[in-house]
PDB file of C-alpha atoms in Angstrom:
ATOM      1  CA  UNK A   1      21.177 -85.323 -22.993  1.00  0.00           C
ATOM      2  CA  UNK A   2      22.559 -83.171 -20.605  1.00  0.00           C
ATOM      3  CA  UNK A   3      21.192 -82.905 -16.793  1.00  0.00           C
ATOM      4  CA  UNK A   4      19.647 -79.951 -15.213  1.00  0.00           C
ATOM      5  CA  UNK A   5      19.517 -80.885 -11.698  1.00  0.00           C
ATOM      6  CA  UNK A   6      16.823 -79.252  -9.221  1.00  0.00           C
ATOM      7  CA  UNK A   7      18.267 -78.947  -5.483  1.00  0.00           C
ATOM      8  CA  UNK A   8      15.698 -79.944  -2.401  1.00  0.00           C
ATOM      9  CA  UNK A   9      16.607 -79.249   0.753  1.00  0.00           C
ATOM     10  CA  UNK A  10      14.986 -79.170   4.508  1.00  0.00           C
ATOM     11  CA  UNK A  11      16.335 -80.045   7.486  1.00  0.00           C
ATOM     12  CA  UNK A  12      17.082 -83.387   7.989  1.00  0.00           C
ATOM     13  CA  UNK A  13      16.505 -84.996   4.224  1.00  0.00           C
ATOM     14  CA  UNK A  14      14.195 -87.198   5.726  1.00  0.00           C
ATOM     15  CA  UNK A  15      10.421 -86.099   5.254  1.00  0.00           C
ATOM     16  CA  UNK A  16       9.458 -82.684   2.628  1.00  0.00           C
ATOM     17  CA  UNK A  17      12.517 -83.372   0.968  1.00  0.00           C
ATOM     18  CA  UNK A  18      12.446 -86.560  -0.127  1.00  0.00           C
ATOM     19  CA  UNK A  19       8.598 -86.616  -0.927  1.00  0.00           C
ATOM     20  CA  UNK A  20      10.102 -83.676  -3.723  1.00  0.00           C
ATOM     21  CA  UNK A  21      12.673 -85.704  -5.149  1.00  0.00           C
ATOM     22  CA  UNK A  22      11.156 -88.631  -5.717  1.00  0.00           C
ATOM     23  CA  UNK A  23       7.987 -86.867  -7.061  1.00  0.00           C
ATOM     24  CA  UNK A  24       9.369 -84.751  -9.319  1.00  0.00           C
ATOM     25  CA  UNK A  25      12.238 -87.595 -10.472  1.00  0.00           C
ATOM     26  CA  UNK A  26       8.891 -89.660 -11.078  1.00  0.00           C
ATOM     27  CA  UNK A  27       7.742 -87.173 -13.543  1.00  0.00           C
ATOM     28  CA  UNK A  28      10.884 -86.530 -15.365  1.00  0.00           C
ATOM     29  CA  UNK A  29      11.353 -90.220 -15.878  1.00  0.00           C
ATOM     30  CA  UNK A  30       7.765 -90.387 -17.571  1.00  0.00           C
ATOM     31  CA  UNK A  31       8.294 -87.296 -19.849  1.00  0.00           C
ATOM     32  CA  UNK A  32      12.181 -88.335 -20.553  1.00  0.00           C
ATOM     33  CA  UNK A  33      13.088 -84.689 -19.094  1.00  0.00           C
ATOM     34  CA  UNK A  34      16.800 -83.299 -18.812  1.00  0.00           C
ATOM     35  CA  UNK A  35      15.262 -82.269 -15.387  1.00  0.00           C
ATOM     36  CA  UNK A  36      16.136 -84.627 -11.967  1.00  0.00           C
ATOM     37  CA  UNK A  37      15.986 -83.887  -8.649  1.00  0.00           C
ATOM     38  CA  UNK A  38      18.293 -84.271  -5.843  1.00  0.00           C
ATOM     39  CA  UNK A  39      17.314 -84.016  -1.889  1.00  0.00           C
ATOM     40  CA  UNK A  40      19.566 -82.791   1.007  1.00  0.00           C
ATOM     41  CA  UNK A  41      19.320 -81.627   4.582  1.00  0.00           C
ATOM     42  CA  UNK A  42      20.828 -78.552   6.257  1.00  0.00           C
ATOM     43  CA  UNK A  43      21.706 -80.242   9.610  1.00  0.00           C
ATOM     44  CA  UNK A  44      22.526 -84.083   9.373  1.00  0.00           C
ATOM     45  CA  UNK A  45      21.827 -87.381  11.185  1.00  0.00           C
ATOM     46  CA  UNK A  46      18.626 -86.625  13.639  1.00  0.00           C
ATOM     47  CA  UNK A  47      18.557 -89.844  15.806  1.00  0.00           C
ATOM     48  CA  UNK A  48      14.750 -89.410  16.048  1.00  0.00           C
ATOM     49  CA  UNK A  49      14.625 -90.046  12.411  1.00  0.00           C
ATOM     50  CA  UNK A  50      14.155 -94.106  12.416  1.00  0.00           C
ATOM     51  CA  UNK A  51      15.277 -95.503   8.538  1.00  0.00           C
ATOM     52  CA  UNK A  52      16.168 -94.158   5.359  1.00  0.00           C
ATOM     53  CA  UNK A  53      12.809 -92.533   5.291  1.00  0.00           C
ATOM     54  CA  UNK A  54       9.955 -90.822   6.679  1.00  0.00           C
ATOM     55  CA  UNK A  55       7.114 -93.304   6.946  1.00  0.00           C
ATOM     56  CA  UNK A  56       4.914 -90.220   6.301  1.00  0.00           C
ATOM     57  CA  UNK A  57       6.811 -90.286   2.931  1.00  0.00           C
ATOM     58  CA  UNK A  58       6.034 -93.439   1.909  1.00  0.00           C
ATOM     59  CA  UNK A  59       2.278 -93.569   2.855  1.00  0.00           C
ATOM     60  CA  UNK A  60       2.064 -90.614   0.758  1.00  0.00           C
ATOM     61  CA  UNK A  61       4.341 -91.954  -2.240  1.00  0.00           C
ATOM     62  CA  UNK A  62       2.072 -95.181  -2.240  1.00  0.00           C
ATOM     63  CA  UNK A  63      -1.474 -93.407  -2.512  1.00  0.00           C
ATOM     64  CA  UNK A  64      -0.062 -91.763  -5.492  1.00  0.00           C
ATOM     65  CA  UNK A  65       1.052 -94.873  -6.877  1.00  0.00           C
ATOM     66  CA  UNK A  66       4.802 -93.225  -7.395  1.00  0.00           C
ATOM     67  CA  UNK A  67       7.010 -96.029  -7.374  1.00  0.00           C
ATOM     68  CA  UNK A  68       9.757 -95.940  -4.598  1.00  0.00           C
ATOM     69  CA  UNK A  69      13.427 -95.901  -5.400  1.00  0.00           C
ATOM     70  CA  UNK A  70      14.614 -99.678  -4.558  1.00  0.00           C
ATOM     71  CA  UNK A  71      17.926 -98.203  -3.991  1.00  0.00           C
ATOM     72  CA  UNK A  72      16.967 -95.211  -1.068  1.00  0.00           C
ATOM     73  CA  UNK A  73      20.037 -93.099   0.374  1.00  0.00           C
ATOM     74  CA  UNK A  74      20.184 -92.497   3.932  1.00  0.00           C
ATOM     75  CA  UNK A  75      19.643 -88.954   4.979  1.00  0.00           C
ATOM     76  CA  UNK A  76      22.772 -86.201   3.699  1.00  0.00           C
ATOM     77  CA  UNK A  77      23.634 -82.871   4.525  1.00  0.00           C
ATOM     78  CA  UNK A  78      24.322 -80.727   1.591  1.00  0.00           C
ATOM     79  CA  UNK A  79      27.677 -79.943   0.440  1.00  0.00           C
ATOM     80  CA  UNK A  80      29.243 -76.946  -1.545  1.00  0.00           C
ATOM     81  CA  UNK A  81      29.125 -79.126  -4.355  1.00  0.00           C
ATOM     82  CA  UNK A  82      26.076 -79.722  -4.630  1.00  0.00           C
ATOM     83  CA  UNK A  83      24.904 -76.337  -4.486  1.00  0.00           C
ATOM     84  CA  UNK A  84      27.644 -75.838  -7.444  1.00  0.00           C
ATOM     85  CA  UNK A  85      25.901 -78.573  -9.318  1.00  0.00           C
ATOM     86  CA  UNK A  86      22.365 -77.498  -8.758  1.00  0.00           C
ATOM     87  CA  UNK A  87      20.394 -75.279 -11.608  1.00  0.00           C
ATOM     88  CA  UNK A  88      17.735 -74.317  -9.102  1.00  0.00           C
ATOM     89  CA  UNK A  89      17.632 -74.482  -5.237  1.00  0.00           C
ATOM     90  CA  UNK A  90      14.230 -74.950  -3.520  1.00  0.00           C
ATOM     91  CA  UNK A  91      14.397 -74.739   0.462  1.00  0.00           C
ATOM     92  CA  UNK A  92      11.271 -75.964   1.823  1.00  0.00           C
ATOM     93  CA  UNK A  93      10.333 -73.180   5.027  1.00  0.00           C
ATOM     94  CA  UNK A  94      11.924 -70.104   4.691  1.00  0.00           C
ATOM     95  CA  UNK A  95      11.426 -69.500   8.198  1.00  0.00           C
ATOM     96  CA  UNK A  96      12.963 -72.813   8.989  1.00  0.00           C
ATOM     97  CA  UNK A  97      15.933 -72.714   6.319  1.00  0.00           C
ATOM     98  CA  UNK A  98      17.164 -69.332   5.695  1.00  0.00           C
ATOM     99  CA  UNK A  99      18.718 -68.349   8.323  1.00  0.00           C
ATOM    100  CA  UNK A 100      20.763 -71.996   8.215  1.00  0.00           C
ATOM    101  CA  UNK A 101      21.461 -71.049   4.384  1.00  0.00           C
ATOM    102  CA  UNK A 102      22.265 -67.749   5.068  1.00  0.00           C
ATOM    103  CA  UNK A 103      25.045 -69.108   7.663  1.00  0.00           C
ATOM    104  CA  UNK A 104      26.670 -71.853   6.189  1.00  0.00           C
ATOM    105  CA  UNK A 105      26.103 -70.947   2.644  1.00  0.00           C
ATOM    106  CA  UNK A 106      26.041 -67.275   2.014  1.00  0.00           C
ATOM    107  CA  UNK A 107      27.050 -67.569  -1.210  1.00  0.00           C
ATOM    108  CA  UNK A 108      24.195 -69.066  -2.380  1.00  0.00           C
ATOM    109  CA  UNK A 109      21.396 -67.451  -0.028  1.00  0.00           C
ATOM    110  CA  UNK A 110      20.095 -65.131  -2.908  1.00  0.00           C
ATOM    111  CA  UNK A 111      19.775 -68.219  -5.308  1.00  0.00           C
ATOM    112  CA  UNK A 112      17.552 -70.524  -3.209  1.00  0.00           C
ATOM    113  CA  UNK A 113      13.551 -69.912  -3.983  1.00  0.00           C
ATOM    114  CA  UNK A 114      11.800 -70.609  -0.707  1.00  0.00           C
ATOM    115  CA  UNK A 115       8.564 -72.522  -0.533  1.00  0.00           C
ATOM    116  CA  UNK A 116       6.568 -72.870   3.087  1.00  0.00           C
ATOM    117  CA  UNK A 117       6.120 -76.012   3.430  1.00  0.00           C
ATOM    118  CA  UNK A 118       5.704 -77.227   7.200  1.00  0.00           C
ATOM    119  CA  UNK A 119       7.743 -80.003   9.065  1.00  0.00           C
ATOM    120  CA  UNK A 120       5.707 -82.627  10.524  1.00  0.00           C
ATOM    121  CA  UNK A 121       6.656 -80.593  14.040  1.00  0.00           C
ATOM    122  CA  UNK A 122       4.658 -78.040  12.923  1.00  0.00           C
ATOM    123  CA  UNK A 123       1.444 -79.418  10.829  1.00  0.00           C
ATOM    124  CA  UNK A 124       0.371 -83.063   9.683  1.00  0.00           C
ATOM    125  CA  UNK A 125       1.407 -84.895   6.927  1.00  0.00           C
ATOM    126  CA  UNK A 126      -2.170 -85.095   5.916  1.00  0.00           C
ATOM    127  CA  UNK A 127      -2.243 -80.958   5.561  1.00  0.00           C
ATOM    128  CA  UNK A 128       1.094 -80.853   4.432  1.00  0.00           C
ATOM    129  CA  UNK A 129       1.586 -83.179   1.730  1.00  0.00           C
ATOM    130  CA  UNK A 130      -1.029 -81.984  -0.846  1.00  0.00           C
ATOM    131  CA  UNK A 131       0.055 -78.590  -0.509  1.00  0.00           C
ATOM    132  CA  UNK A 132       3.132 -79.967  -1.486  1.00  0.00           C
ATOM    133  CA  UNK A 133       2.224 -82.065  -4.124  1.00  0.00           C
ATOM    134  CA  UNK A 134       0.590 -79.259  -5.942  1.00  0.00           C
ATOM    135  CA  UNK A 135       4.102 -76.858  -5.397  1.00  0.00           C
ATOM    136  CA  UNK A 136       5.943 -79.726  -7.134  1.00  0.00           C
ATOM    137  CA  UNK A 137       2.994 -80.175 -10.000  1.00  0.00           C
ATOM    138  CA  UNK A 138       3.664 -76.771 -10.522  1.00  0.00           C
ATOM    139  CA  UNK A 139       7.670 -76.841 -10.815  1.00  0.00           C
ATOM    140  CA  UNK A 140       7.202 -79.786 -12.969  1.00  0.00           C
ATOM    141  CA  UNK A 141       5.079 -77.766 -15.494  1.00  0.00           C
ATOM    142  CA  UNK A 142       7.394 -74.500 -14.865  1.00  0.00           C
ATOM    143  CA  UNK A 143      10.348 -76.281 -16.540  1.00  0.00           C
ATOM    144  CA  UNK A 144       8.603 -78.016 -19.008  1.00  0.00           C
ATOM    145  CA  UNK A 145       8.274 -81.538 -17.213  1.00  0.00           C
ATOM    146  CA  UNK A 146       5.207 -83.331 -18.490  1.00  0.00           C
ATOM    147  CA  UNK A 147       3.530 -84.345 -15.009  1.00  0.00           C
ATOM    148  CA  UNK A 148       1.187 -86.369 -16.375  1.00  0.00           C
ATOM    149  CA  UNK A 149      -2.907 -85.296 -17.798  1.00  0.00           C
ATOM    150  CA  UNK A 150      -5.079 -83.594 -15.934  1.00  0.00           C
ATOM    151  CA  UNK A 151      -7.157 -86.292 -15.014  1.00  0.00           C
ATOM    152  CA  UNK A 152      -4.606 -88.583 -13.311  1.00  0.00           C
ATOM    153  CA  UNK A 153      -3.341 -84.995 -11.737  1.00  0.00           C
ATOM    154  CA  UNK A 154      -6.497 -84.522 -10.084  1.00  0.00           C
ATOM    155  CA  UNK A 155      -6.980 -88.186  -9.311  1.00  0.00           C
ATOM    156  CA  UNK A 156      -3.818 -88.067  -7.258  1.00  0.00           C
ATOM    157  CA  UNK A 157      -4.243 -84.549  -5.758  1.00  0.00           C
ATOM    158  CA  UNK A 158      -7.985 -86.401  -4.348  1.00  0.00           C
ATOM    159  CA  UNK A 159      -5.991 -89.142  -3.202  1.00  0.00           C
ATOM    160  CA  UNK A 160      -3.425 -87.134  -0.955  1.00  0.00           C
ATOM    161  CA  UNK A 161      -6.300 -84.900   0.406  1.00  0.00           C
ATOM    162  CA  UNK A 162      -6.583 -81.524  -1.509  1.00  0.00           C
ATOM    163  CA  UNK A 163     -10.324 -80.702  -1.952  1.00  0.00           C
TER     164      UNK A 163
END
């Protein structure tokens, strides 16, 4: 089977990002999809950033009962490469990330569908993450990745917070 690869990216691969790759990798591993994800940041190593991984990340990953990679990555800035490699590019704010994009990879500016998701600067994980979740529910049903039935959909959208 050959890979279609979905591009995340947000500032410091540490928080939105990461939440999208795993999620959506979780889904294309249940409905044995050509689809995976991959998660990068725009600007690399913030020392504020303690681990491989937000904790905000991981609280939500557990309530939704999505398994967590044993093997995590640290944090990595994006490369040309892996915007080459990518079939679709997904920046997280487009007030946050364009402008970055539209420096340091012009190229592929016009490619990259923006979603506005906030950092956790900006808004808490507990009104960010459903919002979230339900973008990458929807990507997962736009290219044809089973995300799971209804029921256990809505189950896990209660148990991040969307009412």
């Amino acid at each position: 089977m050959t890979r279609k690869k979905v591009l995340f990216l947000c500032t410091g691969n540490y928080y939105r990002s990461r939440f999208a790759e795993i999620v959506l990798n979780h889904f294309s591993t249940l409905s044995n999809s050509e689809w995976r994800a991959l998660s990068r940041g725009l600007k690399a190593n913030n020392p504020a950033n303690v681990g491989k991984i937000s904790p905000h990340t991981l609280v939500e990953l557990n309530k939704l009962n999505i398994p967590i990679p044993y093997l995590l990555d640290i944090p990595r800035k994006v490369s040309q490469k892996e915007f080459e490699g990518a079939d679709k590019i997904i920046a997280l704010k487009e007030e946050e990330h364009k402008p970055i994009i539209e420096k340091n990879f012009e190229k592929w500016a016009k490619k990259v569908e923006y979603w506005d998701i906030d950092d956790v600067d900006v808004e808490s994980p507990k009104k960010v993450m459903p919002g979230l979740y339900l973008k990458i529910v929807g990507l997962a049903n736009e290219l044809g990745i089973h995300s799971g039935d209804l029921t256990a959909i809505l189950r896990q959208t209660v148990a991040v917070g969307v009412r």
